[in-house]
Amino acid sequence: MRTTLTTLLLVCAAWAQQSDILIKLEGGTKRVIAAPDFRGAGGAQPLAATFNQTVFEDLQQSGLLSMAAKSFYPLDPPQQASDLRAPAPPAPARRNAPPAPANCNGRCLIDWSGPPVNANYLAFGYAAEQNGQFVAFGHLFNVNVADLSGAQVFRKLYLASLDEAGARKAAHEFAADILAQFGAKTLAGTSIYFVSDRGGRGTKDIWAMDFDGGNPRRITSYNSISTTPAVSADGTKLAFTTYAKGEPRIFIHLLETNRYLPFLNPRASMNATPEFTPDGKSLLFSSTLTGYAQIYIADIDGGNMRRLSSSRAIEVEPKVNPKTGAEIVFVSGRSGPQQIYKMNMDGADVVRLTTGEGEAGNPGWHPDGQHIAFAWTRGYAPGNWNIFIMDVASRETVQLTYGQGRNENPTWAPDGRHLVFSSNRSGRSQIYSMLANGQELRQLTTAGNNWMPVWSK
Amino acid sequence: MKLRTLTVLSLSILIFAGAGCKKKPPVTPPAPTPQPALQERQGPPTVISFTAEPSTVLRGESSTLRWNVMGATEITIDNGVGTVEATGTRRITPAGNTTYGLVAKGPGGTANASVQVVVNTPPPPPPPAPPPATPTKTLQERLSTDVQDVYFDYDKSEIREDARATLHRDIEGLRAILRDFPNAVINVEGHCDERGSAEYNLGLGDRRATSAKEFLTQAGVPGDRLRTISYGKEKPQCTESTESCWQKNRRVHFSAQ
């Protein structure tokens, strides 16, 4: 009972604290956008549904815009700019009668800006097959501008292959162009690396997928357990821990060719949790070379190895500040249960960032180098992890998930607005993305169990 | 002997004379049996005894033939014994059941005797006894039967009191196994329950394996034959989210490489 009450209080307090105190997601009130479905012609016709869904989700996921309710849309939305027309001058209203709503059935901007749609923007267009390609003609209009010629924000052709992947790619590009109007960096073209057991037989491998969960592809095939992926800032190298040689060892792959890049592992029972420095020239990792797992740094080939941390405690998961390259957050048990600490690149000035309550792990830097996301069991029994964000300077934290299963390994999207993490809230462990305020939750994986997502360029 | 011959002759004369005298119808006298008279004169040799002692032997053992013959000029025993004296013994080692025949020849005839030597063949030996149990079991089987898992508290790598007792028992098992498998190196696996983070548990599993290995090496188990390996929470043997299941996973397990 008391626990329930405490949890409830925590939840209420956290909700009050919620919003975007830490990560600025939007300025003022959200703009409302209407995005009626594109219709497809020829070979593009069966792909239109994929295109429409992708555009809608990208816009919604961004958190920058509110989606106008589709059920209020007029029945005959425009397909190209020439479909739009100026409304007829309103008929003189009779006395005592309500003013007749101007209604062009969707062909006038006021059909969208007025009630019941009440949109600020209108995204529309059509898709077709041309020379064996998928072609989408996208438009964005500011429907609050009365003059048709001034209302157009942009119109653009999107070319892609005539298949599902092509339709998704064109949709991501169209959505990205819309969101760019509102200051958003596009996530199209970014990849999420993660661990999956979908290969079966007790094995785990590193996989990659597009930022929206599409196009899953297997990266490693060691018929073993490969885990804790890390990707260099330039997106060219993947480092991970693998049992391919027996004990946990660090392997590096070049991502463009998926070739193995030799990394000299120290002669220790465990070398694990690798992470690249922002310049991609060095690797931080945890090694039991001298007993307890401690933080080390070495060149990308394993040479020039130095020990950075010095404690009689387990220390793992070093993560270098991507902005300054001058400090490391890591996980240590030096004060008891695992907590998050920070130190300089030379191992000096160690401070604990989390309060010591519960257990904390999985720190991930925000691209701004000022915030981290991490997993914490504070307020819950051991093992009940939730996602938190911390302002590293002030130690102020915001909780984003509330006890729905185990929520772990949050990492930031390159846009600094989205997070990706794993959760077993649906039974098996799956990868989810959400906005930095906890909204717009989206499940990205369904096959097997999936863990430890890393959002890369 | 002579007297008896005379008597027979006298009786024959009397009978002949009497018949002639009395003129009685002739009575056919019983046919004379000349043999006794012949035997008396030229009887065949007499085999007084012909024995095998013992008459039953195991294959490979020998028996002794013993014989005593009278009135023979030549005595032979078959089956390779050959011509022998009238009285004698001979050691024989027959390969199988053998009937030895003795033929005694004399001026008065021939006498035969035989004796059988039964040779018992021992039953075949039982199949070779199964070799002692240890070498047939694999290293993995020995480890699973002779060495027990060691359990830990949550987020701890210290050896508990009950784990101390377990390890003491494991010492004997490990020593015997390392003796029987002189080239084996045994994995000392450290495992954790699902609650701590996967990354931290890699370090914790290593601590547990190291604690167990240190305990064993201090007790004399050769450290170069033990290899610590942390599986963190990657290989749970129990997957429910209950304390009893978590306890089963917070362990050090011994395995073959």
XYZ file of C-alpha atoms in Angstrom:
714
model
C 0.000 0.000 0.000
C 2.716 2.375 1.046
C 4.734 1.394 -1.976
C 1.775 2.028 -4.231
C 1.240 5.423 -2.642
C 4.895 6.304 -2.949
C 4.893 5.202 -6.557
C 1.791 7.244 -7.219
C 3.331 10.307 -5.615
C 6.490 9.817 -7.618
C 4.480 9.492 -10.780
C 2.490 12.658 -10.025
C 5.599 14.590 -9.090
C 7.344 13.401 -12.193
C 4.392 14.267 -14.408
C 4.341 17.751 -12.978
C 8.045 17.947 -13.639
C 7.661 16.427 -17.087
C 7.395 18.415 -20.304
C 10.561 19.668 -21.820
C 12.390 21.189 -18.913
C 15.605 19.519 -19.901
C 15.388 19.052 -23.631
C 13.743 21.851 -25.594
C 11.361 20.054 -27.914
C 9.199 22.893 -29.253
C 8.629 26.591 -28.885
C 5.177 27.672 -27.739
C 2.093 26.040 -29.146
C 2.386 23.330 -31.755
C 1.391 24.005 -35.325
C -1.373 21.806 -36.676
C -0.865 20.039 -39.966
C -3.334 18.204 -42.167
C -1.852 15.552 -44.399
C -4.513 13.918 -46.565
C -3.521 10.638 -48.169
C -1.703 10.660 -51.496
C -3.363 8.582 -54.185
C -1.160 6.437 -56.370
C -1.331 5.784 -60.099
C -0.073 2.709 -61.952
C 2.644 0.778 -60.142
C 2.644 3.379 -57.374
C -0.944 2.591 -56.476
C -0.237 -0.435 -54.211
C 2.598 1.496 -52.526
C 0.549 4.561 -51.643
C -0.597 3.138 -48.303
C 3.003 2.607 -47.189
C 3.930 6.085 -48.335
C 1.012 7.710 -46.520
C 1.542 5.839 -43.299
C 5.239 6.653 -43.280
C 4.656 10.368 -43.838
C 1.997 10.484 -41.149
C 4.158 8.668 -38.602
C 7.244 10.742 -39.290
C 5.296 13.961 -38.806
C 3.622 12.676 -35.674
C 6.819 11.218 -34.195
C 8.631 14.499 -34.587
C 6.658 16.074 -31.787
C 6.950 19.350 -33.658
C 3.483 19.286 -35.150
C 0.004 18.285 -34.116
C -1.841 16.123 -36.565
C -5.304 17.353 -37.516
C -7.871 14.621 -37.004
C -8.306 12.790 -40.317
C -12.018 12.243 -39.767
C -12.568 15.998 -40.135
C -10.838 16.247 -43.494
C -12.948 17.421 -46.453
C -13.824 14.705 -48.921
C -12.012 16.036 -51.970
C -8.485 17.086 -51.012
C -6.247 18.602 -53.693
C -3.638 16.480 -55.469
C -1.665 19.290 -57.049
C -1.431 23.064 -56.692
C -3.744 23.687 -59.636
C -6.563 21.848 -57.806
C -6.758 24.679 -55.304
C -8.958 27.653 -55.940
C -10.000 30.797 -54.204
C -13.315 30.475 -52.408
C -16.374 32.107 -53.851
C -17.264 35.324 -52.074
C -19.500 34.425 -49.168
C -23.190 34.755 -49.825
C -24.800 37.580 -47.869
C -25.913 36.080 -44.625
C -29.521 36.160 -43.756
C -30.491 37.617 -40.524
C -30.687 35.150 -37.603
C -29.113 32.418 -39.743
C -25.609 31.196 -38.934
C -23.023 32.150 -41.547
C -22.814 29.412 -44.145
C -19.378 27.816 -43.947
C -17.385 28.339 -47.084
C -17.145 24.859 -48.531
C -15.178 23.876 -51.618
C -15.083 20.280 -50.380
C -11.335 20.557 -49.802
C -10.274 22.601 -52.788
C -10.097 25.914 -50.886
C -7.532 26.672 -48.202
C -10.238 27.805 -45.827
C -11.657 24.270 -45.920
C -8.486 23.326 -44.000
C -7.800 26.411 -41.929
C -11.377 26.746 -40.711
C -13.359 24.457 -38.434
C -13.509 21.579 -37.964
C -9.984 20.865 -39.318
C -8.365 23.991 -37.894
C -5.008 23.286 -39.487
C -2.154 25.703 -40.003
C -0.512 23.684 -42.738
C -1.636 21.330 -45.471
C 0.621 18.649 -46.918
C -0.722 16.951 -50.048
C 0.219 15.477 -53.384
C 0.102 12.265 -55.364
C 2.270 9.346 -56.315
C 2.768 7.769 -59.726
C 4.949 5.401 -61.676
C 7.281 7.025 -64.180
C 10.033 5.242 -66.141
C 9.798 2.340 -63.710
C 10.360 4.595 -60.742
C 8.202 5.618 -57.815
C 7.525 9.340 -58.049
C 5.826 11.376 -55.361
C 4.882 14.995 -55.947
C 4.676 16.606 -52.534
C 3.303 20.022 -51.558
C 3.212 22.025 -48.386
C 0.889 25.023 -48.049
C 0.436 27.440 -45.200
C -3.344 27.554 -45.122
C -3.415 30.603 -42.878
C -2.206 32.697 -45.790
C -5.204 33.881 -47.743
C -3.420 34.408 -51.039
C -2.905 31.101 -52.859
C 0.389 32.026 -54.454
C 1.805 33.190 -51.132
C 0.509 30.173 -49.271
C 2.745 27.656 -50.989
C 5.750 26.756 -48.816
C 7.303 24.270 -51.233
C 6.546 21.639 -53.791
C 8.995 18.969 -54.789
C 9.366 15.701 -56.718
C 10.629 12.661 -54.842
C 12.079 9.796 -56.883
C 12.672 6.325 -55.526
C 12.627 2.674 -56.504
C 9.217 1.211 -57.280
C 8.878 -0.928 -54.169
C 8.008 -0.703 -50.482
C 11.490 0.493 -49.550
C 11.329 3.160 -52.242
C 7.920 4.360 -51.065
C 9.232 4.609 -47.499
C 12.347 6.458 -48.630
C 10.334 9.022 -50.619
C 7.954 9.436 -47.688
C 10.816 9.994 -45.216
C 12.284 12.637 -47.522
C 8.960 14.442 -47.923
C 8.342 14.359 -44.169
C 11.902 15.550 -43.539
C 11.411 18.503 -45.882
C 8.204 19.424 -44.064
C 9.844 19.106 -40.645
C 12.843 21.138 -41.802
C 10.415 24.061 -42.118
C 9.980 23.810 -38.359
C 13.649 23.496 -37.478
C 13.876 19.717 -37.189
C 16.913 17.749 -38.234
C 15.835 14.821 -40.293
C 16.425 11.296 -39.069
C 15.957 9.834 -42.538
C 19.041 7.901 -43.479
C 20.015 7.236 -39.870
C 20.382 3.679 -38.582
C 19.775 1.954 -35.285
C 22.184 -0.823 -34.325
C 21.011 -3.349 -31.761
C 21.401 -6.834 -30.345
C 18.939 -9.523 -31.417
C 18.465 -13.215 -30.697
C 16.278 -13.668 -33.789
C 19.037 -15.862 -35.274
C 18.023 -18.502 -32.707
C 19.979 -21.345 -31.074
C 20.876 -19.162 -28.096
C 22.967 -16.851 -30.228
C 22.896 -13.067 -30.218
C 24.123 -10.906 -33.042
C 24.401 -7.238 -33.877
C 21.712 -6.089 -36.302
C 20.899 -2.747 -37.890
C 17.647 -1.190 -39.084
C 16.412 2.114 -40.416
C 15.365 4.697 -37.835
C 11.718 3.679 -38.253
C 12.350 -0.044 -37.810
C 12.348 -0.842 -41.527
C 15.026 -2.669 -43.495
C 16.440 -4.877 -40.693
C 19.827 -6.351 -41.598
C 22.217 -8.633 -39.816
C 25.722 -7.288 -39.210
C 27.539 -10.051 -37.297
C 27.321 -13.827 -37.695
C 29.619 -15.413 -35.132
C 27.228 -18.168 -34.022
C 27.928 -16.950 -30.509
C 26.809 -14.157 -28.206
C 27.711 -10.721 -29.552
C 26.460 -7.750 -27.547
C 27.012 -4.124 -26.364
C 27.296 -2.483 -29.808
C 28.936 0.928 -30.192
C 29.220 2.951 -33.409
C 31.859 5.572 -34.146
C 30.627 9.150 -34.534
C 31.251 9.086 -38.294
C 29.212 5.890 -38.590
C 32.028 3.878 -40.186
C 33.007 1.518 -37.377
C 31.143 -0.868 -35.101
C 32.690 -2.147 -31.872
C 31.064 -4.826 -29.726
C 31.644 -7.510 -27.125
C 31.583 -11.098 -28.345
C 32.045 -14.607 -26.956
C 33.225 -15.839 -30.372
C 36.643 -16.689 -28.911
C 35.438 -17.982 -25.537
C 35.852 -15.207 -23.023
C 34.238 -11.815 -23.671
C 36.387 -10.013 -26.242
C 36.120 -6.745 -28.161
C 35.781 -6.911 -31.942
C 35.635 -4.028 -34.405
C 33.964 -4.151 -37.828
C 34.203 -1.621 -40.638
C 30.566 -0.968 -41.450
C 30.883 -0.110 -45.131
C 32.502 -3.433 -45.990
C 31.487 -5.301 -42.815
C 35.101 -6.403 -42.512
C 36.867 -7.292 -39.291
C 39.351 -4.708 -38.058
C 41.988 -6.219 -35.736
C 41.865 -4.951 -32.180
C 44.470 -6.320 -29.781
C 42.581 -7.375 -26.665
C 44.479 -7.287 -23.359
C 45.130 -10.735 -21.866
C 42.264 -10.522 -19.410
C 39.312 -12.761 -18.531
C 36.966 -10.013 -19.769
C 37.238 -7.107 -22.210
C 33.832 -5.586 -22.798
C 31.548 -2.555 -23.281
C 33.628 -0.724 -25.914
C 32.957 2.897 -26.913
C 34.681 5.111 -29.477
C 36.099 8.497 -28.612
C 34.402 11.254 -30.668
C 37.388 11.459 -33.043
C 37.117 7.718 -33.685
C 40.827 7.192 -33.019
C 40.612 5.549 -29.623
C 38.482 2.982 -27.898
C 37.377 3.022 -24.273
C 36.388 -0.236 -22.674
C 36.203 -2.213 -19.470
C 38.828 -4.873 -18.747
C 39.605 -7.222 -15.863
C 43.323 -7.061 -16.651
C 44.204 -6.228 -13.051
C 41.270 -7.873 -11.259
C 38.088 -5.834 -11.022
C 36.619 -4.633 -14.318
C 38.118 -1.166 -14.797
C 38.002 1.531 -17.469
C 40.806 1.535 -20.043
C 41.564 3.488 -23.204
C 43.592 2.255 -26.174
C 44.270 3.144 -29.775
C 41.842 1.758 -32.315
C 44.168 -1.231 -32.898
C 44.492 -1.963 -29.176
C 47.964 -0.445 -28.801
C 48.994 2.251 -26.324
C 46.615 0.975 -23.648
C 46.200 2.967 -20.415
C 44.106 2.382 -17.342
C 41.820 5.314 -16.536
C 39.823 4.364 -13.457
C 41.272 3.003 -10.264
C 39.004 1.358 -7.732
C 38.260 -1.989 -6.159
C 34.841 -2.072 -7.778
C 33.199 -3.121 -11.031
C 33.346 -0.289 -13.592
C 31.849 -0.569 -17.063
C 30.179 1.424 -19.886
C 32.537 4.374 -20.428
C 30.941 7.064 -22.638
C 32.870 10.128 -23.809
C 31.198 13.525 -24.024
C 30.588 13.870 -27.797
C 30.759 17.656 -27.697
C 33.885 18.265 -25.615
C 35.650 14.885 -25.829
C 36.998 15.795 -22.410
C 34.968 13.792 -19.910
C 33.676 10.295 -19.446
C 30.508 9.076 -17.795
C 30.615 5.465 -16.665
C 28.974 2.958 -14.349
C 30.653 1.949 -11.100
C 29.850 -0.079 -8.009
C 32.427 1.788 -5.922
C 29.829 3.147 -3.502
C 27.620 0.026 -3.424
C 24.921 -0.684 -5.973
C 25.826 0.411 -9.491
C 25.620 4.179 -10.067
C 26.644 6.644 -12.770
C 29.893 8.574 -12.333
C 31.811 11.130 -14.327
C 35.569 11.653 -14.645
C 38.049 13.468 -16.846
C 39.773 11.780 -19.742
C 42.807 11.117 -17.539
C 40.666 9.455 -14.868
C 40.827 12.383 -12.447
C 37.984 14.286 -10.741
C 35.617 11.368 -10.276
C 32.138 12.461 -9.174
C 28.959 10.495 -8.769
C 26.078 11.843 -10.858
C 23.175 9.740 -9.565
C 22.027 10.057 -5.970
C 23.009 6.581 -4.810
C 19.384 5.474 -4.681
C 18.496 2.275 -6.500
C 20.752 1.167 -9.308
C 21.734 3.231 -12.322
C 23.308 2.228 -15.613
C 23.438 2.646 -19.396
C 24.414 6.346 -19.608
C 24.143 7.850 -23.088
C 25.231 11.372 -24.009
C 22.910 13.816 -25.718
C 24.590 15.343 -28.809
C 24.719 18.684 -26.917
C 27.188 17.195 -24.433
C 25.130 18.605 -21.545
C 22.561 15.885 -20.929
C 22.587 12.140 -20.554
C 19.827 9.600 -20.777
C 20.184 6.563 -18.528
C 18.337 3.699 -16.872
C 17.550 3.828 -13.160
C 15.612 1.686 -10.693
C 15.065 4.582 -8.290
C 11.688 4.197 -6.621
C 11.322 0.606 -7.842
C 12.541 -2.835 -6.824
C 15.873 -3.977 -8.291
C 15.506 -4.902 -11.940
C 12.636 -2.487 -12.623
C 14.502 -0.039 -14.792
C 13.086 3.199 -16.117
C 14.414 5.758 -18.545
C 15.621 9.066 -17.124
C 17.261 12.191 -18.514
C 19.771 14.217 -16.499
C 21.196 17.685 -16.919
C 24.782 16.768 -16.041
C 25.678 20.225 -14.707
C 22.708 20.591 -12.362
C 22.042 16.844 -11.784
C 18.380 17.596 -12.384
C 16.569 14.504 -13.635
C 13.339 13.786 -15.481
C 11.723 10.361 -15.554
C 10.310 9.260 -18.923
C 8.944 5.759 -18.302
C 6.956 4.542 -15.317
C 7.309 0.911 -14.473
C 5.991 -0.660 -17.655
C 8.419 -3.543 -17.712
C 12.179 -3.154 -17.789
C 13.244 -0.102 -19.770
C 16.958 0.029 -20.526
C 19.793 1.274 -22.723
C 18.439 4.641 -23.884
C 20.510 6.324 -26.573
C 19.848 9.605 -28.337
C 18.939 10.080 -31.961
C 21.250 12.375 -33.938
C 18.464 15.016 -33.837
C 18.753 15.208 -30.052
C 14.961 15.043 -29.798
C 14.330 11.313 -29.915
C 15.445 8.441 -27.766
C 15.592 4.773 -28.573
C 15.561 2.141 -25.811
C 14.614 -1.442 -25.064
C 11.610 -2.547 -23.043
C 9.992 -5.873 -22.208
C 6.626 -4.184 -21.519
C 4.961 -6.369 -24.148
C 6.496 -9.594 -22.870
C 9.579 -10.003 -24.963
C 12.283 -7.360 -25.097
C 11.756 -4.981 -28.010
C 13.155 -1.672 -29.230
C 11.085 1.495 -28.897
C 11.614 5.100 -29.872
C 10.073 8.098 -28.190
C 10.450 11.818 -27.926
C 12.635 13.198 -25.170
C 9.474 14.041 -23.228
C 8.321 10.429 -23.221
C 5.627 11.034 -25.854
C 5.190 9.487 -29.293
C 6.224 6.030 -28.210
C 6.745 3.714 -31.151
C 7.707 0.044 -31.227
C 10.382 -0.577 -33.869
C 11.034 -4.334 -33.624
C 8.846 -7.426 -33.388
C 11.063 -10.424 -34.287
C 12.713 -12.313 -31.421
C 14.123 -10.364 -28.491
C 16.000 -7.145 -29.133
C 18.211 -5.103 -26.828
C 20.806 -2.331 -26.533
C 19.869 0.004 -29.392
C 22.407 2.560 -30.581
C 21.175 5.351 -32.824
C 23.822 6.223 -35.362
C 24.223 8.648 -38.251
C 46.048 -130.017 -14.558
C 47.507 -133.266 -15.670
C 45.307 -135.144 -13.296
C 42.261 -133.494 -14.814
C 43.350 -134.511 -18.334
C 43.857 -138.086 -17.213
C 40.482 -138.172 -15.561
C 38.819 -136.989 -18.708
C 40.599 -139.588 -20.753
C 39.771 -142.406 -18.286
C 36.127 -141.348 -18.227
C 36.003 -141.384 -21.980
C 37.459 -144.877 -22.106
C 35.073 -146.129 -19.411
C 32.065 -144.728 -21.184
C 33.135 -146.193 -24.480
C 33.951 -149.560 -22.809
C 30.771 -149.583 -20.776
C 28.629 -148.929 -23.836
C 30.342 -151.627 -25.681
C 29.874 -153.976 -22.768
C 26.372 -153.303 -21.770
C 25.114 -152.812 -25.278
C 22.817 -150.102 -24.172
C 21.369 -147.873 -26.849
C 23.999 -145.306 -27.566
C 23.644 -142.083 -25.745
C 24.953 -139.093 -27.487
C 27.475 -137.711 -25.238
C 27.652 -134.023 -24.852
C 29.970 -132.542 -27.292
C 33.258 -132.135 -25.788
C 34.231 -128.581 -25.191
C 37.700 -128.391 -26.395
C 38.208 -124.742 -25.564
C 38.886 -125.112 -21.910
C 41.477 -127.588 -22.805
C 42.865 -125.175 -25.410
C 42.664 -122.321 -22.974
C 44.396 -124.296 -20.487
C 47.097 -124.730 -22.901
C 47.315 -121.557 -25.022
C 45.019 -118.953 -23.338
C 45.031 -115.385 -24.668
C 46.722 -112.731 -22.582
C 44.835 -111.501 -19.636
C 44.362 -107.799 -19.053
C 44.305 -107.585 -15.367
C 43.811 -103.877 -15.209
C 43.805 -100.876 -17.482
C 42.858 -97.611 -15.869
C 43.233 -93.907 -16.271
C 43.768 -91.915 -13.161
C 42.098 -89.536 -13.021
C 39.582 -90.466 -15.623
C 38.312 -86.899 -15.895
C 40.655 -84.024 -16.431
C 40.396 -80.371 -17.384
C 41.781 -79.555 -20.737
C 45.502 -79.075 -20.485
C 45.817 -81.290 -17.431
C 47.294 -84.793 -17.651
C 46.095 -88.203 -16.586
C 48.017 -91.377 -15.890
C 47.319 -94.602 -17.718
C 48.105 -97.635 -15.640
C 47.935 -101.183 -16.936
C 48.775 -104.720 -15.975
C 48.602 -107.502 -18.559
C 49.530 -111.172 -18.263
C 50.395 -113.629 -20.929
C 50.990 -111.221 -23.716
C 53.908 -111.005 -26.006
C 53.096 -107.641 -27.425
C 51.052 -104.891 -25.858
C 50.137 -101.739 -27.687
C 48.056 -98.769 -26.633
C 46.667 -96.561 -29.352
C 46.409 -92.820 -29.530
C 50.106 -92.431 -29.806
C 51.175 -94.336 -26.730
C 52.638 -97.217 -28.671
C 54.134 -100.467 -27.552
C 54.511 -100.852 -23.856
C 55.671 -103.304 -21.245
C 53.261 -105.671 -19.537
C 52.961 -103.435 -16.593
C 53.449 -99.754 -16.598
C 52.182 -96.227 -16.409
C 52.149 -93.466 -18.944
C 51.292 -89.805 -18.569
C 48.981 -88.612 -21.226
C 47.549 -85.167 -21.958
C 44.651 -85.661 -24.327
C 43.224 -82.642 -26.116
C 39.683 -83.931 -25.955
C 37.662 -86.883 -24.801
C 39.782 -89.893 -25.722
C 39.221 -93.627 -25.474
C 42.530 -95.389 -25.105
C 42.498 -98.903 -26.484
C 44.906 -101.552 -25.241
C 45.613 -104.557 -27.413
C 47.503 -107.404 -25.852
C 48.666 -110.100 -28.216
C 49.898 -113.368 -27.003
C 50.432 -116.890 -28.326
C 46.912 -117.721 -27.185
C 45.160 -114.822 -28.764
C 44.446 -111.228 -28.282
C 42.872 -109.310 -25.451
C 41.425 -105.864 -25.651
C 40.662 -103.297 -23.061
C 39.829 -99.651 -23.195
C 39.577 -96.760 -20.884
C 38.115 -93.333 -21.518
C 39.619 -90.125 -20.390
C 37.040 -87.379 -20.267
C 38.506 -83.976 -20.915
C 36.341 -81.171 -19.604
C 36.631 -77.921 -21.447
C 36.148 -75.021 -19.039
C 33.357 -72.617 -20.006
C 34.514 -69.491 -21.809
C 35.544 -66.736 -19.399
C 33.000 -63.958 -18.799
C 33.414 -60.949 -21.050
C 36.119 -58.639 -19.825
C 34.935 -56.711 -16.798
C 33.790 -53.174 -17.707
C 36.676 -50.855 -17.104
C 36.375 -48.754 -13.993
C 33.610 -46.155 -14.220
C 35.750 -43.020 -14.352
C 37.354 -43.170 -17.786
C 34.068 -43.762 -19.625
C 32.412 -40.599 -18.351
C 33.176 -37.475 -20.294
C 34.712 -34.469 -18.630
C 31.374 -32.692 -18.855
C 29.575 -35.619 -17.196
C 32.120 -35.783 -14.417
C 31.764 -32.065 -13.815
C 27.992 -32.267 -13.644
C 27.988 -35.208 -11.221
C 31.061 -34.549 -9.073
C 31.120 -30.752 -8.846
C 28.280 -28.514 -7.685
C 27.359 -24.942 -8.513
C 28.233 -22.241 -6.002
C 25.575 -19.629 -5.218
C 25.841 -15.933 -4.376
C 23.856 -13.068 -2.906
C 22.450 -10.325 -5.120
C 25.141 -7.972 -6.448
C 27.746 -9.824 -4.340
C 30.773 -11.888 -5.221
C 31.794 -12.868 -1.671
C 31.752 -16.599 -0.895
C 28.790 -17.289 1.421
C 28.940 -19.808 4.270
C 26.952 -22.407 2.309
C 29.065 -21.709 -0.768
C 32.177 -22.316 1.314
C 30.869 -25.790 2.170
C 30.001 -26.441 -1.455
C 33.449 -25.376 -2.601
C 35.090 -27.616 -0.021
C 33.219 -30.536 -1.528
C 34.072 -29.374 -5.029
C 37.788 -29.380 -4.258
C 37.889 -33.177 -4.088
C 35.837 -33.565 -7.243
C 37.937 -31.078 -9.180
C 41.190 -32.623 -8.050
C 40.039 -36.085 -9.135
C 38.781 -34.787 -12.457
C 41.976 -32.883 -13.184
C 43.920 -36.050 -12.326
C 41.814 -38.180 -14.664
C 41.880 -35.604 -17.443
C 45.450 -34.412 -17.342
C 45.056 -32.081 -20.306
C 41.728 -30.528 -19.351
C 41.259 -26.909 -18.391
C 37.982 -26.301 -16.598
C 35.837 -23.213 -17.153
C 34.787 -21.417 -13.996
C 31.676 -19.604 -15.265
C 30.287 -16.594 -13.401
C 26.555 -15.941 -13.841
C 24.135 -13.267 -12.593
C 20.392 -12.876 -12.293
C 18.419 -10.716 -14.714
C 18.018 -7.658 -12.518
C 21.322 -5.821 -12.750
C 22.216 -4.200 -16.060
C 23.740 -6.557 -18.628
C 26.989 -4.580 -18.840
C 27.553 -4.365 -15.076
C 26.737 -8.056 -14.782
C 29.625 -8.897 -17.113
C 31.903 -7.426 -14.452
C 29.966 -9.038 -11.598
C 30.059 -12.496 -13.183
C 33.806 -12.111 -13.540
C 34.115 -11.277 -9.828
C 32.114 -14.365 -8.868
C 34.218 -16.636 -11.055
C 37.400 -15.053 -9.689
C 36.255 -15.455 -6.055
C 35.530 -19.145 -6.608
C 38.817 -19.693 -8.430
C 40.802 -17.975 -5.676
C 39.126 -20.137 -3.060
C 39.957 -23.289 -5.000
C 43.559 -22.385 -5.778
C 44.197 -21.528 -2.129
C 42.974 -25.036 -1.353
C 45.523 -26.479 -3.754
C 43.583 -26.849 -6.991
C 46.034 -25.835 -9.744
C 45.070 -22.351 -10.922
C 46.438 -22.827 -14.433
C 43.839 -25.556 -14.957
C 40.936 -23.209 -14.133
C 39.774 -20.523 -16.577
C 37.360 -17.843 -15.361
C 34.742 -16.667 -17.813
C 31.900 -14.256 -17.108
C 28.572 -14.800 -18.808
C 26.890 -11.959 -16.931
C 23.187 -12.583 -17.468
C 23.649 -13.892 -21.015
C 23.103 -17.576 -20.153
C 20.479 -17.898 -17.427
C 19.540 -21.441 -16.474
C 16.186 -20.232 -15.175
C 14.073 -17.528 -16.825
C 11.270 -16.751 -14.405
C 11.207 -13.467 -12.516
C 11.119 -15.007 -9.043
C 13.622 -14.994 -6.206
C 14.121 -18.774 -6.393
C 14.902 -18.485 -10.075
C 17.171 -15.481 -9.551
C 19.068 -17.423 -6.895
C 19.614 -20.293 -9.330
C 21.181 -17.851 -11.763
C 23.474 -16.129 -9.256
C 26.060 -18.861 -9.470
C 29.440 -20.134 -10.442
C 29.203 -23.151 -12.712
C 32.005 -25.482 -13.768
C 32.099 -26.627 -17.383
C 34.371 -28.284 -19.913
C 35.975 -26.110 -22.533
